[in-house]
mmCIF file with all atom_site columns, C-alpha atoms in Angstrom:
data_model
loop_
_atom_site.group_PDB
_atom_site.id
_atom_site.type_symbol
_atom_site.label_atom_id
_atom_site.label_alt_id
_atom_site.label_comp_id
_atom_site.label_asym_id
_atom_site.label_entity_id
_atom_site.label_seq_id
_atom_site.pdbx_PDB_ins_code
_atom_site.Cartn_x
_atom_site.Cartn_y
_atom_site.Cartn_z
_atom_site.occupancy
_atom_site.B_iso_or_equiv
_atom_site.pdbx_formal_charge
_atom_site.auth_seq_id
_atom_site.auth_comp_id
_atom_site.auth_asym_id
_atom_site.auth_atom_id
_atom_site.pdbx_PDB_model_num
ATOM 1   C CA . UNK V 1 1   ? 0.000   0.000   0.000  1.00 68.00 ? 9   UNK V CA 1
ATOM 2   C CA . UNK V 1 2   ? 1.555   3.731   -0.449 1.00 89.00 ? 10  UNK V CA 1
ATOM 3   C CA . UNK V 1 3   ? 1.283   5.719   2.347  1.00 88.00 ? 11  UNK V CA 1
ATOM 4   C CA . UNK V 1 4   ? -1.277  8.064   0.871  1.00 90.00 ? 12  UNK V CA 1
ATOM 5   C CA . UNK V 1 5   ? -3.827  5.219   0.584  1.00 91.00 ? 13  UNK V CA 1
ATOM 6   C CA . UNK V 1 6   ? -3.035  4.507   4.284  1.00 90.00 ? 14  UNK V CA 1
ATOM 7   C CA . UNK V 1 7   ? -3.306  7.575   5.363  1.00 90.00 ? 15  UNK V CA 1
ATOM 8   C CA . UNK V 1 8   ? -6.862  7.281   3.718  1.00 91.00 ? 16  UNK V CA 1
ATOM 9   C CA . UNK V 1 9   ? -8.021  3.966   5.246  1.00 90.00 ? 17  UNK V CA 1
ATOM 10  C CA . UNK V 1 10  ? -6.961  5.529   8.733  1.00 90.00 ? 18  UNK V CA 1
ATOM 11  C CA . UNK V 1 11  ? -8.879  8.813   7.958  1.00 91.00 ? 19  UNK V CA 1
ATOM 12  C CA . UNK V 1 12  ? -11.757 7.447   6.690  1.00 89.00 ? 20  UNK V CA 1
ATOM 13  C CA . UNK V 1 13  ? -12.026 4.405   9.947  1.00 89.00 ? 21  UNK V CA 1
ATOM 14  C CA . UNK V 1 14  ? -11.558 7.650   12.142 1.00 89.00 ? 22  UNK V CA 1
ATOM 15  C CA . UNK V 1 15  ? -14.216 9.932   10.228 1.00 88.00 ? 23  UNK V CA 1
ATOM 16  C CA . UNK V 1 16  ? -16.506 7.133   10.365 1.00 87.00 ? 24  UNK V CA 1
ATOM 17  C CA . UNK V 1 17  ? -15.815 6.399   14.173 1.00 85.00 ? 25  UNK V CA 1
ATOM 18  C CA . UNK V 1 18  ? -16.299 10.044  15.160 1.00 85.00 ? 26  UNK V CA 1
ATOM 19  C CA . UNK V 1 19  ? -19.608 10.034  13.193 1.00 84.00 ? 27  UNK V CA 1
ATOM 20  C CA . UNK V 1 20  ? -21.162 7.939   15.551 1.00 81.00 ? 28  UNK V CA 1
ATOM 21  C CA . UNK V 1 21  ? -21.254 10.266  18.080 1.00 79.00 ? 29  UNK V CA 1
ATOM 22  C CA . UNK V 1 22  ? -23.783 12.194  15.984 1.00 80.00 ? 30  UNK V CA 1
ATOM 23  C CA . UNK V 1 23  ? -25.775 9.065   14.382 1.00 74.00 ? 31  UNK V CA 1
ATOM 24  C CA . UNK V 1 24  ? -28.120 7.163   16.429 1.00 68.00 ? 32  UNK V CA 1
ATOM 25  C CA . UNK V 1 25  ? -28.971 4.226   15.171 1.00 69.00 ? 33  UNK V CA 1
ATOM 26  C CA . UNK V 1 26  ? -28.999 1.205   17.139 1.00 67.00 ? 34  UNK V CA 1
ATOM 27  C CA . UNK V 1 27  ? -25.399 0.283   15.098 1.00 72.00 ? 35  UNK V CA 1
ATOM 28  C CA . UNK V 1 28  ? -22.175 0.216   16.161 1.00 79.00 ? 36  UNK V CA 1
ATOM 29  C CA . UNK V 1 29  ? -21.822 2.461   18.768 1.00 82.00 ? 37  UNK V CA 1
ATOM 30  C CA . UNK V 1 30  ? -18.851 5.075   19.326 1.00 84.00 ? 38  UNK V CA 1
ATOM 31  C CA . UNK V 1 31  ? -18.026 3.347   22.577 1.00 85.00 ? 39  UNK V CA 1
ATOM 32  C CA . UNK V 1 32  ? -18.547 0.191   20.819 1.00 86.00 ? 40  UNK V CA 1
ATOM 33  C CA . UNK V 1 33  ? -16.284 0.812   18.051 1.00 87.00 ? 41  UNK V CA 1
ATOM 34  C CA . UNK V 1 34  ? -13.624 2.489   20.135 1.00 91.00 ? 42  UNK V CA 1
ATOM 35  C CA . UNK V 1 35  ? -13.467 -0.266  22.463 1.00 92.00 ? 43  UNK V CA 1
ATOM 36  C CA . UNK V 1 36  ? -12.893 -2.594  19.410 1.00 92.00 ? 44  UNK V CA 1
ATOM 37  C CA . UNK V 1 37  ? -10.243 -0.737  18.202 1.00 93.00 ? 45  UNK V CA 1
ATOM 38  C CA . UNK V 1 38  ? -7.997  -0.155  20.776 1.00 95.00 ? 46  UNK V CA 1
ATOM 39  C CA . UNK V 1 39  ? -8.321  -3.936  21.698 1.00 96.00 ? 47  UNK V CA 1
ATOM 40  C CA . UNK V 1 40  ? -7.664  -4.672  17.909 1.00 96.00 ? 48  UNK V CA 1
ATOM 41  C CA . UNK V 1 41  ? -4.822  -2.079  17.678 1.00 95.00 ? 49  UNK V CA 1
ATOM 42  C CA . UNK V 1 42  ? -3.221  -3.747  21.216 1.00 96.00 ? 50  UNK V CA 1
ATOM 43  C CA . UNK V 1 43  ? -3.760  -7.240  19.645 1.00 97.00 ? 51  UNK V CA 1
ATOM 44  C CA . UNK V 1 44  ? -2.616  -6.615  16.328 1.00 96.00 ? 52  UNK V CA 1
ATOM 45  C CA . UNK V 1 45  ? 0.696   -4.548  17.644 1.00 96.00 ? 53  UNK V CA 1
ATOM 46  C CA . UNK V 1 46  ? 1.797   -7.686  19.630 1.00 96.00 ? 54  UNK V CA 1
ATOM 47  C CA . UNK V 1 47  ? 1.186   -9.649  16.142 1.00 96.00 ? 55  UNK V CA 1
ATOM 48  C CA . UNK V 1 48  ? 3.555   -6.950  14.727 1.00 95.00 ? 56  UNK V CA 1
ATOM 49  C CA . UNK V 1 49  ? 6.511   -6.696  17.038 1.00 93.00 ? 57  UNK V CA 1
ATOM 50  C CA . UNK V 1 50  ? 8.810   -9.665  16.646 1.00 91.00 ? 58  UNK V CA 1
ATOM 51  C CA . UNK V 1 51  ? 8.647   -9.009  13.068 1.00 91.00 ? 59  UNK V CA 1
ATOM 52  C CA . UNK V 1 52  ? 12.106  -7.722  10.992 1.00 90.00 ? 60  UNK V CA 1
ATOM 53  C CA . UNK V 1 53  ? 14.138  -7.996  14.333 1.00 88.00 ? 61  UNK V CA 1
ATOM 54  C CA . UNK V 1 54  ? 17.574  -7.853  14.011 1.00 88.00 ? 62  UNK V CA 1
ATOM 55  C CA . UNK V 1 55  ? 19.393  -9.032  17.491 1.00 87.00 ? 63  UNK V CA 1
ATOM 56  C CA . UNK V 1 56  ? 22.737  -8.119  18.341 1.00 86.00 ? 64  UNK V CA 1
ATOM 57  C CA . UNK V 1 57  ? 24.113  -11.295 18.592 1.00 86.00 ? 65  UNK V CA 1
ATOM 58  C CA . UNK V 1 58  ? 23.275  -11.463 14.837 1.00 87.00 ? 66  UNK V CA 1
ATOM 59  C CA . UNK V 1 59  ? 25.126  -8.248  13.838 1.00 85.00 ? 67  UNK V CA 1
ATOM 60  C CA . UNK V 1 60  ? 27.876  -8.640  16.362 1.00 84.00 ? 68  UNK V CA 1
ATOM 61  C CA . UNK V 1 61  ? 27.746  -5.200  17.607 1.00 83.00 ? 69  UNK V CA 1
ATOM 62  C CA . UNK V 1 62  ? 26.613  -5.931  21.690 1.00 86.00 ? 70  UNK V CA 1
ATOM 63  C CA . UNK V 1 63  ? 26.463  -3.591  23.402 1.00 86.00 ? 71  UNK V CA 1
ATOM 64  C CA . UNK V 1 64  ? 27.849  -4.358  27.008 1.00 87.00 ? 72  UNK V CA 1
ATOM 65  C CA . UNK V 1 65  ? 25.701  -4.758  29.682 1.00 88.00 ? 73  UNK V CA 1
ATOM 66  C CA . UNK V 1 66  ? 22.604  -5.781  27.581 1.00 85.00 ? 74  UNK V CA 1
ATOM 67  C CA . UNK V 1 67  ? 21.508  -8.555  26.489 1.00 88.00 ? 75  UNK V CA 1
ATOM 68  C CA . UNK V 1 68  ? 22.488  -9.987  23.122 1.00 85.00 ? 76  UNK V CA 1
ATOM 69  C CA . UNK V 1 69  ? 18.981  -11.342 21.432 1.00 84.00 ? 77  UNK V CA 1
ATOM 70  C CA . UNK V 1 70  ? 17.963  -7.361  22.471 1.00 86.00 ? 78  UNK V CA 1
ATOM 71  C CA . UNK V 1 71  ? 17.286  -5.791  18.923 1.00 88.00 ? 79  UNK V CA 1
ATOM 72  C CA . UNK V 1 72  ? 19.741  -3.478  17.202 1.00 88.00 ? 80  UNK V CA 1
ATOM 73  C CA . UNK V 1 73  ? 16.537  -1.253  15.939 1.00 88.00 ? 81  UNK V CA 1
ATOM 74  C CA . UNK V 1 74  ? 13.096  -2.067  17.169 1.00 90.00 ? 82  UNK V CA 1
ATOM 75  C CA . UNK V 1 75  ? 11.370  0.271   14.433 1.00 92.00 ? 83  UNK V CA 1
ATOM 76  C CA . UNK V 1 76  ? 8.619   0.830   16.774 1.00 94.00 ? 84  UNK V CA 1
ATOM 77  C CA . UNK V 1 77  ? 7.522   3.812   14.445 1.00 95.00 ? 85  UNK V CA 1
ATOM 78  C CA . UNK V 1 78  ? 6.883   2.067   11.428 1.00 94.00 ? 86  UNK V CA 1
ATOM 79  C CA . UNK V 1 79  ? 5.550   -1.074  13.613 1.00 95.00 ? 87  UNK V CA 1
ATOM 80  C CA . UNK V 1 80  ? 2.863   1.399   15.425 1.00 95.00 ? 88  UNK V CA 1
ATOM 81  C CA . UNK V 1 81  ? 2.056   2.873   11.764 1.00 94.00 ? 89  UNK V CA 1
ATOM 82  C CA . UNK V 1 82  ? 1.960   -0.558  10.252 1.00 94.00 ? 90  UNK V CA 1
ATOM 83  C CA . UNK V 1 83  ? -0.558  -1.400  13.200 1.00 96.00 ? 91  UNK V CA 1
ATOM 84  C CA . UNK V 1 84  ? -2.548  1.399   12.826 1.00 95.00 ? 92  UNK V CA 1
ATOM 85  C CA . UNK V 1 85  ? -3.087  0.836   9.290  1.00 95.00 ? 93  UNK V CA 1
ATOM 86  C CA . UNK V 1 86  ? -3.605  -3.043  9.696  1.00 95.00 ? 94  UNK V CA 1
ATOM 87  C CA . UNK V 1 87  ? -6.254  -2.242  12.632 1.00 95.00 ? 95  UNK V CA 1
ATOM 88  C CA . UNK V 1 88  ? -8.394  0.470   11.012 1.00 94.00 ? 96  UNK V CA 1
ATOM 89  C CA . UNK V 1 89  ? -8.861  -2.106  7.423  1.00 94.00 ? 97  UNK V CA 1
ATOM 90  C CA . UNK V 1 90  ? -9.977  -4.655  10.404 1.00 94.00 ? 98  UNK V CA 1
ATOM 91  C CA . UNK V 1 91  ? -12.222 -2.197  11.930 1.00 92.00 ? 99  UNK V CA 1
ATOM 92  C CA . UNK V 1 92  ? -13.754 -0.501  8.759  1.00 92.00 ? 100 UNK V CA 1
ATOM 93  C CA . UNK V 1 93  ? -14.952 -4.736  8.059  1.00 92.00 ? 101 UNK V CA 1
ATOM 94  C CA . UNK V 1 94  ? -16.431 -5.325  11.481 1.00 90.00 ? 102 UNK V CA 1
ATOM 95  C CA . UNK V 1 95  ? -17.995 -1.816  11.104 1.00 89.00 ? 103 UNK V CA 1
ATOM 96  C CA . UNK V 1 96  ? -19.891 -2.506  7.875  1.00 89.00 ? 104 UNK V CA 1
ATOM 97  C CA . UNK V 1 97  ? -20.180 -6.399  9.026  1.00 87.00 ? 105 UNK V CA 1
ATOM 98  C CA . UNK V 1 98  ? -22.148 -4.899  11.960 1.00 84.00 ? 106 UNK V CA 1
ATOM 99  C CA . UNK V 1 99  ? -23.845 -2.104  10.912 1.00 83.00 ? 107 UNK V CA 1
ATOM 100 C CA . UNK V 1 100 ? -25.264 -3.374  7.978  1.00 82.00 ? 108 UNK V CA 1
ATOM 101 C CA . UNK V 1 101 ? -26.133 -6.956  9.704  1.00 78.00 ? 109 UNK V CA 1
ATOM 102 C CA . UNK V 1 102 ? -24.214 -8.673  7.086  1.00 82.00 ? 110 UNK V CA 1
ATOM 103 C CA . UNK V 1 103 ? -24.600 -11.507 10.136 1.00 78.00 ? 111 UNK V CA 1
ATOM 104 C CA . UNK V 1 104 ? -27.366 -11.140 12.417 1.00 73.00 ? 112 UNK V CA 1
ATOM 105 C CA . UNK V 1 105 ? -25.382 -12.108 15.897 1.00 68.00 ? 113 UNK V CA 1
ATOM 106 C CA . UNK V 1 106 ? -28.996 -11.369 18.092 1.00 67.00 ? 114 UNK V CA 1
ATOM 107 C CA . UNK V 1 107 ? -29.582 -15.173 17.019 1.00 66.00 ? 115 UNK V CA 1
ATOM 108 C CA . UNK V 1 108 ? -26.236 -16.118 18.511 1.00 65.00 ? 116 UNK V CA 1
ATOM 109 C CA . UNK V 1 109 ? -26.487 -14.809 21.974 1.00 66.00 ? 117 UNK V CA 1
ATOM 110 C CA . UNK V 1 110 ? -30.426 -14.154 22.604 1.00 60.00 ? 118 UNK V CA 1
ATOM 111 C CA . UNK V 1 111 ? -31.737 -17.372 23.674 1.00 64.00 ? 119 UNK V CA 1
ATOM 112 C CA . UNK V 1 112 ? -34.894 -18.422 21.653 1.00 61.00 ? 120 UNK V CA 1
ATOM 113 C CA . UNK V 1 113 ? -38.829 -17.406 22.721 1.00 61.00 ? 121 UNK V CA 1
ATOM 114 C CA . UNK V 1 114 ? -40.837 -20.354 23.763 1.00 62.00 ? 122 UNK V CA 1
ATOM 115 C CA . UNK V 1 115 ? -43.398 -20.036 21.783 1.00 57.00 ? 123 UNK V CA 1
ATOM 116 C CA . UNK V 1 116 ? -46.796 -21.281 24.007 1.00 51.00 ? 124 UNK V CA 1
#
């Protein structure tokens, strides 16, 4: 993806979010949705971290007093952005998943009428 169309996706799962504070309509919630994100973004970002990890011990530069599986540069940065990104395409699908009742989940946790 180029960085302008992820700047997009971001800005559009973040104009959509705020919107919900002014919609009513039984859908996803802003609580709701903000909730699922940062739990997403948390999840995903663990997902994220180990990946393109260069240790010291690989390099051979260690630096004393640490220890040498301890990564030369984390790239926290571009892991947070990468995360970001990642999330808001995950939350932009539950959002129109849910708000459009692509699956109707009120069959999956109401329990059903006894009809007498």
């Amino acid at each position: 993806m180029t960085r302008t169309l992820q700047i997009l996706v971001v800005a559009l799962a973040a104009a959509i979010l705020v919107s919900q504070l002014f919609i009513r309509n039984g859908g996803v919630g802003f609580v709701n949705g903000l909730v699922v994100y940062l739990i997403g973004w948390w999840t995903v970002l663990f997902a994220v971290l180990p990946l393109q990890i260069t240790g010291q011990h690989e390099t051979g530069e260690i630096v004393a007093g640490s220890e040498p599986g301890a990564p030369v540069d984390p790239g926290l940065k571009r892991k947070a952005w990468l995360t970001s990104v990642v999330m808001a395409c995950l939350w932009l699908v539950y959002f129109v998943v849910f708000e459009f009742g692509l699956i109707p989940v009120g069959q999956f946790f109401l329990p059903n009428p006894v009809s007498g």
